[in-house]
């Protein structure tokens, strides 16, 4: 299967999940969650927000993958000296 | 009566001992038989306090059974069976024996009717889980195990302080719901929360569990955090602070898992995330919410073990654990891929998997209580779970780029364990009553309504869209992310070293000062008697006689007075 077919299948699934709301009565908890396509929009935006926040955290918190090993090695050297 | 109430934990402890000593040929029999016998022992227990003993002047209740305790014990015994099957022929004997003892400790906690018994089994778990971590490879596992043990010692001390306070101030050691109105209760809560991986110590999970062996990590994922959830349900149902602690854990787990490159650390962070859902449920505290927390613990143990098995199978077959080294494994590991995907769908709460019927009860409880903010955060987090565990894990391990690795699927027993758990995840999703019948409160909840299924599909599919749309932002880098454990792995060590350095410098300085001063006085003293010193000079005899006269006159004068 090519990449294009996969995307097409995925797009159809996305569309179907939203269009299914015509066939089904969505119950309300708080009002806003009963809007048409609310879960689709909310799910998408929540994930975008999470990815972006993680990205920002990454700028501050990411370190080389041997960060702790290097610190341990440096400490041992210091102890030897 | 004694025979009737034989503590199920002891059955499994006996099993662990046998695993360690029997001939290799008999070991598989013990490994598979002991958890099943334990399960049988669990299910023959009627409700109520069944076995008491006097201990230090208190009547302790070694076995107290009810629906909730039986539910947790059941899933722990099932987990021991599945984990035993997974490591049946490959894991080291001492590792399996320790893992079984660890599981036995968890079952002991389940049936602990009083705080003393709970504490004893709690520490028993800490001990043997540390041994399981030490069965991992190399120096990293040794250090991580040590940090893990220290963390749990601290947690144990907090728990002990809380328990003793409750014992002294209320005179009762019963395991019962406590109000958060005293120092004792708060310290007790803190001790339990250390094991639940609550902030600020959540980092111990991602630090320790991924250092276990492929087999050990499967056991580690199941017991410690979930006994803590059980303890929270028993001791602090409806404590509001737990709602916020749970929500923090949920988002902490998602964000760190998104940043992570090591496949088993991704799964470790998602344990914190999933336990967060349970803790939040305990905080909401209604019958629906507690049912949801218990059901979610049950479902979570099975699919998280399944995910760690598929990750363990990959590690066992390739020796690699970083997403940046993996990819394209579906070509040659179809069973592992399929089972990993089932686990990923279950953790994301896809309809017809176990996560769907359990996690949604917690969201429903929030809606029933009109906790709007909580409901919106839980829903956002559900989408986030699909993002970090549901797609990220299988995508980067089994698909994405082709790493060129072509390892075969793992040996039959490892495959069988994965298939067993995958089947359980789907069966629970399709027949929710199997789980609902075991729950502590009557269930008045229908997971499969058209609206629920459709909205869940929307939420998850569009989360998937976000993942693939933002894929360039998600590419794996060869990095780790600093977590709170930086505080005790680096900052505190540096601080201690700094204080030690300052102390040493102070010592050196004062010594130098002392030596300089002392030297000065010594030189002055010596100067008096040196060849040219005052006392060594030649003086006229007359001057000496005069001085003697003066001193004598002085003495006589003094004697007269």
Coordinates of C-alpha atoms in Angstrom, one line a residue:
Chain A
X1 CA 0.0 0.0 0.0
X2 CA 1.4 3.4 -0.9
X3 CA 1.5 6.3 1.4
X4 CA -1.3 8.0 -0.6
X5 CA -3.7 5.1 -0.2
X6 CA -3.1 5.0 3.6
X7 CA -3.8 8.7 3.9
X8 CA -7.0 8.3 1.8
X9 CA -8.2 5.5 4.1
X10 CA -7.4 7.5 7.1
X11 CA -9.2 10.6 5.7
X12 CA -12.3 8.5 5.0
X13 CA -12.2 7.1 8.6
X14 CA -11.9 10.7 10.0
X15 CA -14.8 11.9 7.9
X16 CA -17.0 8.9 8.8
X17 CA -16.4 9.4 12.6
X18 CA -17.7 13.0 12.3
X19 CA -20.5 12.2 9.9
X20 CA -21.8 9.4 12.2
X21 CA -23.0 12.2 14.4
X22 CA -25.9 12.7 12.0
X23 CA -27.1 9.1 12.8
X24 CA -26.6 9.3 16.5
X25 CA -28.0 11.4 19.3
X26 CA -25.0 12.8 21.2
X27 CA -25.8 13.2 24.9
X28 CA -24.7 16.3 26.7
X29 CA -22.7 16.7 29.8
X30 CA -21.9 20.4 29.8
X31 CA -23.5 21.9 26.6
X32 CA -20.3 22.6 24.7
X33 CA -19.4 18.9 24.3
X34 CA -22.7 18.4 22.4
X35 CA -21.6 20.7 19.6
X36 CA -21.3 19.1 16.2
X37 CA -17.8 17.6 15.8
X38 CA -16.7 18.8 19.2
X39 CA -14.7 15.7 20.1
X40 CA -12.9 15.8 16.8
X41 CA -11.8 19.4 17.1
X42 CA -11.1 19.1 20.8
X43 CA -9.0 15.9 20.4
X44 CA -7.0 17.5 17.6
X45 CA -6.3 20.8 19.4
X46 CA -5.5 19.0 22.7
X47 CA -2.9 17.0 20.9
X48 CA -1.4 19.9 19.1
X49 CA -1.1 21.8 22.4
X50 CA 0.5 18.8 24.1
X51 CA 3.1 18.3 21.3
X52 CA 3.9 22.0 21.4
X53 CA 4.3 22.2 25.2
X54 CA 6.5 19.1 25.1
X55 CA 8.5 20.7 22.4
X56 CA 9.0 23.8 24.6
X57 CA 9.9 21.6 27.5
X58 CA 12.4 19.9 25.3
X59 CA 14.3 23.0 24.6
X60 CA 15.0 23.4 28.3
X61 CA 15.2 19.9 29.5
X62 CA 16.7 17.8 26.8
X63 CA 20.3 16.6 27.4
X64 CA 22.6 14.2 25.6
X65 CA 21.6 10.7 26.2
X66 CA 24.7 9.8 28.2
X67 CA 24.3 12.9 30.5
X68 CA 24.2 10.9 33.7
X69 CA 27.0 8.5 32.7
X70 CA 29.2 11.5 32.0
X71 CA 28.4 13.0 35.4
X72 CA 29.2 9.6 37.1
X73 CA 32.5 9.4 35.2
X74 CA 33.4 12.9 36.1
X75 CA 32.7 12.2 39.8
X76 CA 34.8 9.0 39.7
X77 CA 37.7 11.0 38.2
X78 CA 37.4 13.6 40.9
X79 CA 37.4 10.9 43.6
X80 CA 40.5 9.4 42.1
X81 CA 42.3 12.7 42.0
Chain B
X1 CA -11.1 -22.3 59.9
X2 CA -7.4 -21.7 59.6
X3 CA -7.2 -23.9 56.6
X4 CA -10.1 -22.1 55.0
X5 CA -8.4 -18.8 55.4
X6 CA -4.9 -19.7 54.4
X7 CA -3.4 -16.4 53.2
X8 CA -3.2 -16.5 49.4
X9 CA 0.1 -14.6 49.6
X10 CA 1.7 -17.5 51.4
X11 CA 0.8 -19.8 48.6
X12 CA 2.8 -17.6 46.2
X13 CA 5.7 -17.2 48.6
X14 CA 5.9 -20.9 48.8
X15 CA 5.8 -21.0 45.0
X16 CA 8.7 -18.4 44.9
X17 CA 10.7 -20.6 47.2
X18 CA 10.1 -23.7 45.1
X19 CA 11.0 -21.8 41.9
X20 CA 14.4 -21.1 43.5
X21 CA 15.1 -24.7 44.6
X22 CA 13.4 -27.2 42.2
X23 CA 15.2 -29.0 39.4
X24 CA 15.2 -27.0 36.1
X25 CA 12.9 -29.6 34.6
X26 CA 10.2 -29.0 37.2
X27 CA 10.5 -25.2 37.3
X28 CA 8.0 -24.5 34.5
X29 CA 5.4 -26.6 36.3
X30 CA 5.9 -24.6 39.5
X31 CA 6.0 -21.3 37.6
X32 CA 2.6 -21.9 36.0
X33 CA 1.1 -23.9 38.8
X34 CA 1.8 -21.5 41.8
X35 CA -0.2 -18.5 40.4
X36 CA -3.2 -20.7 39.5
X37 CA -3.2 -22.2 43.0
X38 CA -3.0 -18.7 44.4
X39 CA -5.9 -17.7 42.3
X40 CA -7.9 -20.7 43.7
X41 CA -6.9 -19.7 47.2
X42 CA -8.1 -16.1 46.5
X43 CA -11.5 -17.2 45.2
X44 CA -12.3 -19.5 48.1
X45 CA -12.1 -16.6 50.6
X46 CA -15.5 -15.5 51.8
X47 CA -16.0 -11.9 52.7
X48 CA -15.0 -10.6 56.1
X49 CA -12.0 -10.8 58.5
X50 CA -10.8 -14.4 58.2
X51 CA -7.5 -14.7 60.0
X52 CA -6.3 -12.7 63.0
X53 CA -3.2 -13.0 65.2
X54 CA -1.9 -11.1 68.2
X55 CA 1.2 -9.0 67.4
X56 CA 2.9 -6.5 69.7
X57 CA -0.3 -6.2 71.7
X58 CA -2.4 -5.5 68.7
X59 CA -4.8 -7.9 67.0
X60 CA -3.7 -7.9 63.4
X61 CA -5.9 -9.1 60.6
X62 CA -3.8 -11.1 58.2
X63 CA -6.6 -11.8 55.8
X64 CA -9.7 -9.7 55.2
X65 CA -11.5 -10.2 52.0
X66 CA -14.1 -8.3 50.1
X67 CA -14.9 -7.7 46.4
X68 CA -12.4 -4.9 45.9
X69 CA -9.5 -6.7 47.5
X70 CA -10.3 -9.9 45.6
X71 CA -10.4 -7.9 42.3
X72 CA -6.8 -6.6 42.8
X73 CA -5.5 -9.9 44.1
X74 CA -7.0 -11.7 41.1
X75 CA -5.3 -9.5 38.6
X76 CA -2.0 -9.7 40.5
X77 CA -2.2 -13.5 40.4
X78 CA -3.1 -13.5 36.7
X79 CA -0.2 -11.1 36.1
X80 CA 2.2 -13.5 37.9
X81 CA 1.0 -16.3 35.7
X82 CA 1.4 -14.2 32.5
X83 CA 4.8 -12.9 33.6
X84 CA 5.9 -16.4 34.6
X85 CA 4.9 -17.7 31.1
X86 CA 6.7 -14.9 29.4
X87 CA 9.9 -15.6 31.2
X88 CA 9.4 -19.3 31.6
X89 CA 12.5 -20.5 29.7
X90 CA 14.5 -17.4 29.3
X91 CA 14.5 -15.4 32.5
X92 CA 17.0 -16.3 35.2
X93 CA 15.8 -18.4 38.1
X94 CA 16.7 -15.8 40.8
X95 CA 14.8 -13.2 38.9
X96 CA 11.6 -15.3 38.6
X97 CA 11.8 -16.3 42.2
X98 CA 12.2 -12.6 43.3
X99 CA 9.4 -11.6 40.9
X100 CA 7.0 -14.2 42.4
X101 CA 7.9 -13.1 46.0
X102 CA 7.2 -9.5 44.8
X103 CA 3.8 -10.6 43.5
X104 CA 3.1 -12.4 46.7
X105 CA 3.8 -9.2 48.6
X106 CA 1.3 -7.4 46.5
X107 CA -1.4 -10.0 47.1
X108 CA -0.5 -9.8 50.8
X109 CA -1.2 -6.1 50.8
X110 CA -4.6 -6.8 49.0
X111 CA -5.8 -8.8 51.9
X112 CA -4.2 -6.8 54.7
X113 CA -7.0 -6.0 57.2
X114 CA -4.8 -3.8 59.4
X115 CA -2.0 -1.3 58.8
X116 CA 0.7 -3.4 60.4
X117 CA 0.1 -6.3 58.0
X118 CA -0.1 -3.8 55.2
X119 CA 3.2 -2.3 56.1
X120 CA 5.0 -5.6 56.4
X121 CA 3.9 -6.8 52.9
X122 CA 4.5 -3.3 51.5
X123 CA 8.2 -3.5 52.6
X124 CA 8.3 -7.1 51.4
X125 CA 7.4 -5.8 47.9
X126 CA 10.0 -3.1 48.1
X127 CA 12.7 -5.6 48.9
X128 CA 12.0 -8.1 46.2
X129 CA 11.2 -5.5 43.5
X130 CA 14.7 -4.1 44.1
X131 CA 16.1 -7.6 43.5
X132 CA 14.2 -7.8 40.3
X133 CA 15.7 -4.5 39.1
X134 CA 19.2 -5.7 40.0
X135 CA 18.6 -8.7 37.7
X136 CA 18.8 -6.2 34.8
X137 CA 22.0 -5.7 32.8
X138 CA 25.1 -4.0 34.1
X139 CA 26.1 -1.0 36.1
X140 CA 23.1 1.1 35.2
X141 CA 20.7 -1.4 36.7
X142 CA 22.8 -1.6 39.8
X143 CA 22.7 2.1 40.3
X144 CA 19.0 2.5 39.4
X145 CA 18.1 -0.3 41.8
X146 CA 19.9 1.4 44.6
X147 CA 18.1 4.7 43.9
X148 CA 14.9 2.8 43.7
X149 CA 15.5 1.1 47.0
X150 CA 16.4 4.4 48.7
X151 CA 13.2 6.0 47.3
X152 CA 11.1 3.2 48.7
X153 CA 12.9 3.3 52.0
X154 CA 12.0 6.9 52.3
X155 CA 8.4 6.1 51.3
X156 CA 8.4 3.2 53.9
X157 CA 9.6 5.5 56.7
X158 CA 6.8 8.0 55.9
X159 CA 4.3 5.2 55.9
X160 CA 5.6 3.9 59.2
X161 CA 5.4 7.3 60.8
X162 CA 1.9 7.8 59.6
X163 CA 0.8 4.3 60.8
X164 CA 2.3 4.7 64.2
X165 CA 0.7 8.1 64.6
X166 CA -2.7 6.7 63.7
X167 CA -2.1 3.7 66.0
X168 CA -1.2 6.0 69.0
X169 CA -3.8 8.6 68.4
X170 CA -6.8 6.5 67.5
X171 CA -5.9 3.2 69.1
X172 CA -6.9 1.3 66.0
X173 CA -4.8 -0.2 63.3
X174 CA -7.8 -1.1 61.1
X175 CA -7.5 -0.4 57.4
X176 CA -10.4 2.0 57.0
X177 CA -11.2 5.3 55.3
X178 CA -9.3 8.1 57.1
X179 CA -10.1 11.8 57.1
X180 CA -7.2 14.0 56.1
X181 CA -7.4 16.1 59.3
X182 CA -4.3 15.1 61.2
X183 CA -0.6 15.1 60.6
X184 CA -0.6 11.3 60.9
X185 CA -3.1 10.9 58.0
X186 CA -1.1 13.3 55.8
X187 CA 2.2 11.5 56.4
X188 CA 0.4 8.2 55.8
X189 CA -1.0 9.6 52.5
X190 CA 2.5 10.8 51.5
X191 CA 4.0 7.3 52.2
X192 CA 1.3 5.7 50.0
X193 CA 1.8 8.3 47.3
X194 CA 5.5 7.6 47.0
X195 CA 4.6 4.2 45.7
X196 CA 1.9 5.6 43.4
X197 CA 4.7 7.7 41.8
X198 CA 2.9 10.9 42.6
X199 CA 4.7 14.2 42.3
X200 CA 7.4 15.2 43.1
X201 CA 8.8 11.7 43.0
X202 CA 7.2 10.4 39.9
X203 CA 10.6 10.1 38.3
X204 CA 11.5 6.9 40.1
X205 CA 9.4 4.8 37.7
X206 CA 11.1 6.0 34.5
X207 CA 14.4 5.8 36.3
X208 CA 14.2 2.2 37.6
X209 CA 11.7 0.1 35.7
X210 CA 13.4 0.4 32.2
X211 CA 16.6 -0.9 33.7
X212 CA 15.0 -4.2 34.6
X213 CA 15.5 -7.2 32.2
X214 CA 12.9 -7.7 29.5
X215 CA 11.2 -10.1 31.8
X216 CA 11.6 -8.1 35.1
X217 CA 10.1 -5.0 33.6
X218 CA 6.9 -6.8 32.9
X219 CA 6.5 -7.7 36.6
X220 CA 7.6 -4.3 37.8
X221 CA 4.9 -2.5 35.8
X222 CA 2.1 -4.3 37.6
X223 CA 2.4 -4.4 41.3
X224 CA 3.9 -1.4 43.2
X225 CA 1.8 1.4 41.8
X226 CA -1.4 -0.6 41.7
X227 CA -1.2 -1.7 45.4
X228 CA -0.8 2.0 46.1
X229 CA -4.0 2.7 44.2
X230 CA -5.8 0.0 46.2
X231 CA -4.4 1.5 49.4
X232 CA -5.7 4.9 48.3
X233 CA -9.2 3.5 47.6
X234 CA -9.2 1.8 51.0
X235 CA -7.7 4.6 53.1
X236 CA -8.5 7.9 51.3
X237 CA -11.6 7.6 49.1
X238 CA -12.9 11.0 48.0
X239 CA -9.8 13.0 49.2
X240 CA -10.1 16.0 46.9
X241 CA -6.4 16.6 46.7
X242 CA -6.1 13.3 44.8
X243 CA -8.0 14.7 41.9
X244 CA -5.3 17.3 41.3
X245 CA -2.5 15.0 42.0
X246 CA -4.0 12.6 39.5
X247 CA -4.4 15.2 36.8
X248 CA -0.7 16.4 37.3
X249 CA 0.4 12.8 36.9
X250 CA -1.7 12.3 33.8
X251 CA -0.1 15.3 32.0
X252 CA 3.3 14.8 33.4
X253 CA 3.3 11.3 32.0
X254 CA 2.1 12.4 28.5
X255 CA 4.6 15.2 28.2
X256 CA 7.6 13.2 29.3
X257 CA 6.6 10.3 27.2
X258 CA 6.4 12.6 24.1
X259 CA 10.0 13.7 24.8
X260 CA 11.4 10.2 25.4
X261 CA 13.5 8.1 23.0
X262 CA 13.8 4.9 25.0
X263 CA 10.8 2.6 24.2
X264 CA 10.6 1.2 27.7
X265 CA 10.9 4.6 29.3
X266 CA 8.0 5.8 27.1
X267 CA 6.0 3.0 28.6
X268 CA 7.2 3.8 32.1
X269 CA 6.0 7.4 31.8
X270 CA 2.7 6.1 30.5
X271 CA 2.4 4.1 33.8
X272 CA 2.5 7.4 35.7
X273 CA -0.1 8.7 33.2
X274 CA -2.5 5.8 33.7
X275 CA -2.1 5.7 37.5
X276 CA -3.0 9.4 37.3
X277 CA -6.4 8.4 35.9
X278 CA -6.9 6.0 38.8
X279 CA -5.7 8.5 41.5
X280 CA -8.0 11.1 40.0
X281 CA -10.9 8.6 40.2
X282 CA -10.2 7.9 43.9
X283 CA -10.2 11.6 44.5
X284 CA -13.7 12.0 42.9
X285 CA -14.7 9.3 45.3
X286 CA -18.2 8.3 44.2
X287 CA -19.2 4.7 43.7
X288 CA -18.8 5.1 39.9
X289 CA -15.4 6.8 40.3
X290 CA -14.1 4.1 42.7
X291 CA -15.4 1.4 40.4
X292 CA -13.7 3.2 37.5
X293 CA -10.4 3.4 39.4
X294 CA -10.5 -0.3 40.3
X295 CA -11.6 -1.4 36.9
X296 CA -9.0 0.7 35.2
X297 CA -6.3 -0.8 37.5
X298 CA -7.4 -4.2 36.4
X299 CA -7.5 -3.4 32.7
X300 CA -4.3 -1.4 32.9
X301 CA -2.2 -4.1 34.5
X302 CA -3.0 -6.4 31.6
X303 CA -2.4 -4.1 28.7
X304 CA 0.6 -2.4 30.3
X305 CA 2.2 -5.8 30.8
X306 CA 1.3 -6.7 27.2
X307 CA 3.0 -3.5 26.0
X308 CA 6.1 -4.2 28.1
X309 CA 6.1 -7.7 26.8
X310 CA 6.2 -6.6 23.2
X311 CA 8.9 -4.0 24.1
X312 CA 10.7 -6.8 26.0
X313 CA 10.4 -9.1 23.0
X314 CA 12.0 -6.5 20.8
X315 CA 14.8 -5.9 23.4
X316 CA 15.3 -9.6 23.8
X317 CA 15.5 -10.2 20.0
X318 CA 17.5 -7.1 19.0
X319 CA 19.3 -5.9 22.1
X320 CA 18.2 -2.4 21.3
X321 CA 15.8 -0.2 23.2
X322 CA 16.0 3.3 21.6
X323 CA 13.4 4.4 19.1
X324 CA 16.1 6.0 17.1
X325 CA 17.7 2.6 16.5
X326 CA 14.5 0.7 15.9
X327 CA 11.8 0.7 13.2
X328 CA 10.4 -1.5 10.5
X329 CA 10.2 -4.6 12.8
X330 CA 6.8 -5.6 11.5
X331 CA 8.4 -7.3 8.6
X332 CA 9.9 -10.0 10.7
X333 CA 8.0 -9.8 14.0
X334 CA 4.3 -10.0 13.1
X335 CA 3.1 -11.5 16.3
X336 CA 4.9 -9.0 18.5
X337 CA 3.7 -6.2 16.3
X338 CA 0.1 -7.3 16.4
X339 CA 0.1 -7.8 20.2
X340 CA 1.9 -4.5 20.7
X341 CA -0.8 -2.8 18.7
X342 CA -3.6 -4.5 20.7
X343 CA -1.9 -3.2 23.9
X344 CA -1.6 0.2 22.3
X345 CA -5.3 0.3 21.3
X346 CA -6.3 -0.9 24.8
X347 CA -4.3 1.8 26.6
X348 CA -5.8 4.4 24.3
X349 CA -9.3 3.2 25.2
X350 CA -10.3 2.2 21.7
X351 CA -13.8 0.7 21.6
X352 CA -13.8 -3.1 21.9
X353 CA -10.7 -3.0 24.1
X354 CA -10.4 -3.2 27.9
X355 CA -9.4 0.5 28.3
X356 CA -12.6 1.7 26.7
X357 CA -14.8 0.1 29.3
X358 CA -12.7 1.1 32.3
X359 CA -11.3 4.5 31.7
X360 CA -14.7 5.9 30.6
X361 CA -16.2 5.2 34.0
X362 CA -13.8 7.8 35.5
X363 CA -14.8 10.4 33.0
X364 CA -18.4 9.6 33.5
X365 CA -18.0 10.0 37.3
X366 CA -16.5 13.5 36.7
X367 CA -19.4 14.4 34.5
X368 CA -21.9 13.1 37.0
X369 CA -20.4 15.3 39.7
X370 CA -20.4 18.3 37.3
X371 CA -16.7 18.6 37.6
X372 CA -16.4 20.4 34.2
X373 CA -12.7 21.4 34.3
X374 CA -11.8 17.8 35.4
X375 CA -13.9 16.3 32.7
X376 CA -12.3 18.5 30.0
X377 CA -8.8 17.8 31.2
X378 CA -9.5 14.0 31.4
X379 CA -10.9 14.1 27.8
X380 CA -7.9 16.0 26.5
X381 CA -5.6 13.5 28.3
X382 CA -7.4 10.6 26.7
X383 CA -6.5 12.0 23.3
X384 CA -3.0 12.6 24.6
X385 CA -2.7 8.9 25.7
X386 CA -3.3 7.8 22.1
X387 CA -0.6 10.3 21.0
X388 CA 2.2 9.2 23.4
X389 CA 1.5 5.5 23.9
X390 CA -1.1 4.5 21.4
X391 CA 0.7 5.6 18.3
X392 CA 4.1 6.7 19.3
X393 CA 5.2 3.4 20.8
X394 CA 4.1 1.1 17.9
X395 CA 4.9 3.6 15.2
X396 CA 8.6 4.2 16.2
X397 CA 9.3 0.6 17.1
X398 CA 7.5 -1.4 14.5
X399 CA 7.0 1.0 11.6
X400 CA 8.5 4.5 10.8
X401 CA 11.8 4.1 8.9
X402 CA 13.2 0.7 8.1
X403 CA 16.1 0.1 10.5
X404 CA 17.2 -2.9 8.5
X405 CA 16.8 -5.2 11.5
X406 CA 15.1 -8.5 10.7
X407 CA 14.9 -10.4 14.0
X408 CA 12.4 -13.2 14.2
X409 CA 9.5 -13.3 16.7
X410 CA 10.5 -14.4 20.2
X411 CA 10.3 -18.0 21.4
X412 CA 6.9 -19.7 21.8
X413 CA 6.4 -19.1 25.5
X414 CA 6.9 -15.4 25.1
X415 CA 4.6 -15.3 22.1
X416 CA 2.0 -17.3 24.1
X417 CA 2.1 -14.8 27.0
X418 CA 1.5 -11.9 24.6
X419 CA -1.3 -13.6 22.8
X420 CA -2.9 -14.5 26.1
X421 CA -2.9 -10.9 27.3
X422 CA -4.0 -9.5 23.9
X423 CA -6.9 -11.9 24.0
X424 CA -7.8 -10.7 27.6
X425 CA -7.7 -7.1 26.5
X426 CA -10.1 -7.7 23.7
X427 CA -12.3 -10.1 25.7
X428 CA -12.8 -7.5 28.5
X429 CA -13.5 -4.9 25.9
X430 CA -16.2 -7.0 24.2
X431 CA -17.7 -8.5 27.3
X432 CA -17.5 -5.7 29.9
X433 CA -19.7 -7.6 32.4
X434 CA -16.9 -10.0 33.1
X435 CA -15.0 -7.1 34.8
X436 CA -18.1 -5.2 36.0
X437 CA -19.3 -8.2 38.0
X438 CA -16.1 -8.1 40.1
X439 CA -16.4 -4.4 41.0
X440 CA -17.0 -3.4 44.6
X441 CA -20.1 -1.2 43.9
X442 CA -23.1 -2.1 41.8
X443 CA -22.5 -1.0 38.2
X444 CA -25.0 1.3 36.6
X445 CA -23.1 2.1 33.5
X446 CA -23.4 1.2 29.8
X447 CA -20.1 1.8 28.0
X448 CA -21.5 0.9 24.5
X449 CA -23.9 3.7 23.6
X450 CA -23.8 5.1 20.1
X451 CA -22.8 8.5 21.3
X452 CA -19.9 7.2 23.5
X453 CA -18.5 5.1 20.7
X454 CA -18.7 7.8 18.1
X455 CA -17.2 10.5 20.3
X456 CA -14.4 8.3 21.3
X457 CA -13.6 7.4 17.7
X458 CA -13.6 11.1 16.8
X459 CA -11.3 12.0 19.7
X460 CA -8.8 9.2 19.0
X461 CA -8.8 9.4 15.2
X462 CA -8.2 13.2 15.3
X463 CA -5.5 12.7 17.9
X464 CA -4.0 10.3 15.3
X465 CA -4.3 13.1 12.7
X466 CA -2.4 15.4 15.0
X467 CA 0.4 12.9 15.4
X468 CA 1.0 12.4 11.7
X469 CA 0.5 16.1 10.9
X470 CA 3.1 17.0 13.6
X471 CA 5.5 14.1 12.9
X472 CA 8.4 16.4 12.0
X473 CA 8.2 17.8 15.5
X474 CA 8.2 14.3 17.0
X475 CA 11.3 12.9 15.3
X476 CA 13.4 11.0 17.8
X477 CA 16.6 12.5 19.0
X478 CA 19.4 10.8 20.9
X479 CA 18.5 12.5 24.1
X480 CA 17.0 12.2 27.6
X481 CA 15.0 14.8 29.4
X482 CA 15.8 16.1 32.8
X483 CA 13.2 15.1 35.3
X484 CA 12.7 15.7 39.0
X485 CA 15.2 13.0 39.7
X486 CA 17.8 15.5 38.5
X487 CA 17.3 17.1 41.9
X488 CA 18.5 14.1 43.8
X489 CA 20.9 12.6 41.3
X490 CA 22.8 15.8 40.5
X491 CA 21.7 18.9 42.5
X492 CA 21.6 17.3 45.9
X493 CA 24.9 15.5 45.3
X494 CA 26.5 18.7 44.1
X495 CA 25.1 20.5 47.1
X496 CA 26.5 17.9 49.4
X497 CA 29.8 17.9 47.7
X498 CA 29.9 21.7 47.8
X499 CA 29.1 21.7 51.6
X500 CA 31.9 19.1 52.1
X501 CA 34.3 21.2 50.1
X502 CA 33.4 24.3 52.0
X503 CA 33.8 22.4 55.3
X504 CA 37.2 21.1 54.2
X505 CA 38.3 24.6 53.1
X506 CA 37.2 26.0 56.5
X507 CA 39.2 23.3 58.3
X508 CA 42.3 23.9 56.2
X509 CA 42.1 27.6 56.8
X510 CA 41.6 27.4 60.6
X511 CA 44.4 24.9 60.8
X512 CA 46.7 27.2 58.8
X513 CA 45.7 30.1 61.0
X514 CA 46.4 28.1 64.2
X515 CA 49.7 26.9 62.9
X516 CA 50.7 30.4 62.1
X517 CA 49.7 31.8 65.5
X518 CA 51.2 28.9 67.4
X519 CA 54.4 29.3 65.4
X520 CA 54.5 33.0 66.3
X521 CA 54.1 32.3 70.0
X522 CA 56.7 29.5 69.9
X523 CA 59.2 31.7 68.2
X524 CA 58.6 34.5 70.8
X525 CA 59.0 32.0 73.6
X526 CA 62.2 30.6 72.2
X527 CA 63.5 34.1 71.5
X528 CA 63.6 34.7 75.3
X529 CA 66.1 31.9 75.9
X530 CA 67.9 32.1 72.6
X531 CA 71.7 32.9 72.8
X532 CA 70.9 36.6 72.3
X533 CA 67.5 36.4 74.1
X534 CA 66.7 38.5 77.2
X535 CA 67.1 35.6 79.5
X536 CA 70.4 34.4 78.0
X537 CA 72.2 37.8 78.2
X538 CA 75.0 38.3 80.8
X539 CA 73.9 40.7 83.5
X540 CA 75.9 42.4 86.2
X541 CA 75.9 40.6 89.6
X542 CA 74.9 43.9 91.4
X543 CA 71.8 44.1 89.3
X544 CA 70.9 40.5 90.2
X545 CA 71.4 41.2 93.9
X546 CA 69.2 44.2 93.7
X547 CA 66.4 42.2 92.1
X548 CA 66.7 39.5 94.7
X549 CA 66.5 42.1 97.5
X550 CA 63.4 43.6 95.9
X551 CA 61.6 40.3 95.5
X552 CA 62.4 39.3 99.1
X553 CA 61.1 42.6 100.4
X554 CA 58.0 42.1 98.4
X555 CA 57.5 38.6 99.8
X556 CA 58.0 39.8 103.4
X557 CA 55.7 42.6 102.8
X558 CA 53.0 40.2 101.4
X559 CA 53.5 37.8 104.4
X560 CA 52.9 40.6 106.8
X561 CA 49.6 41.6 105.4

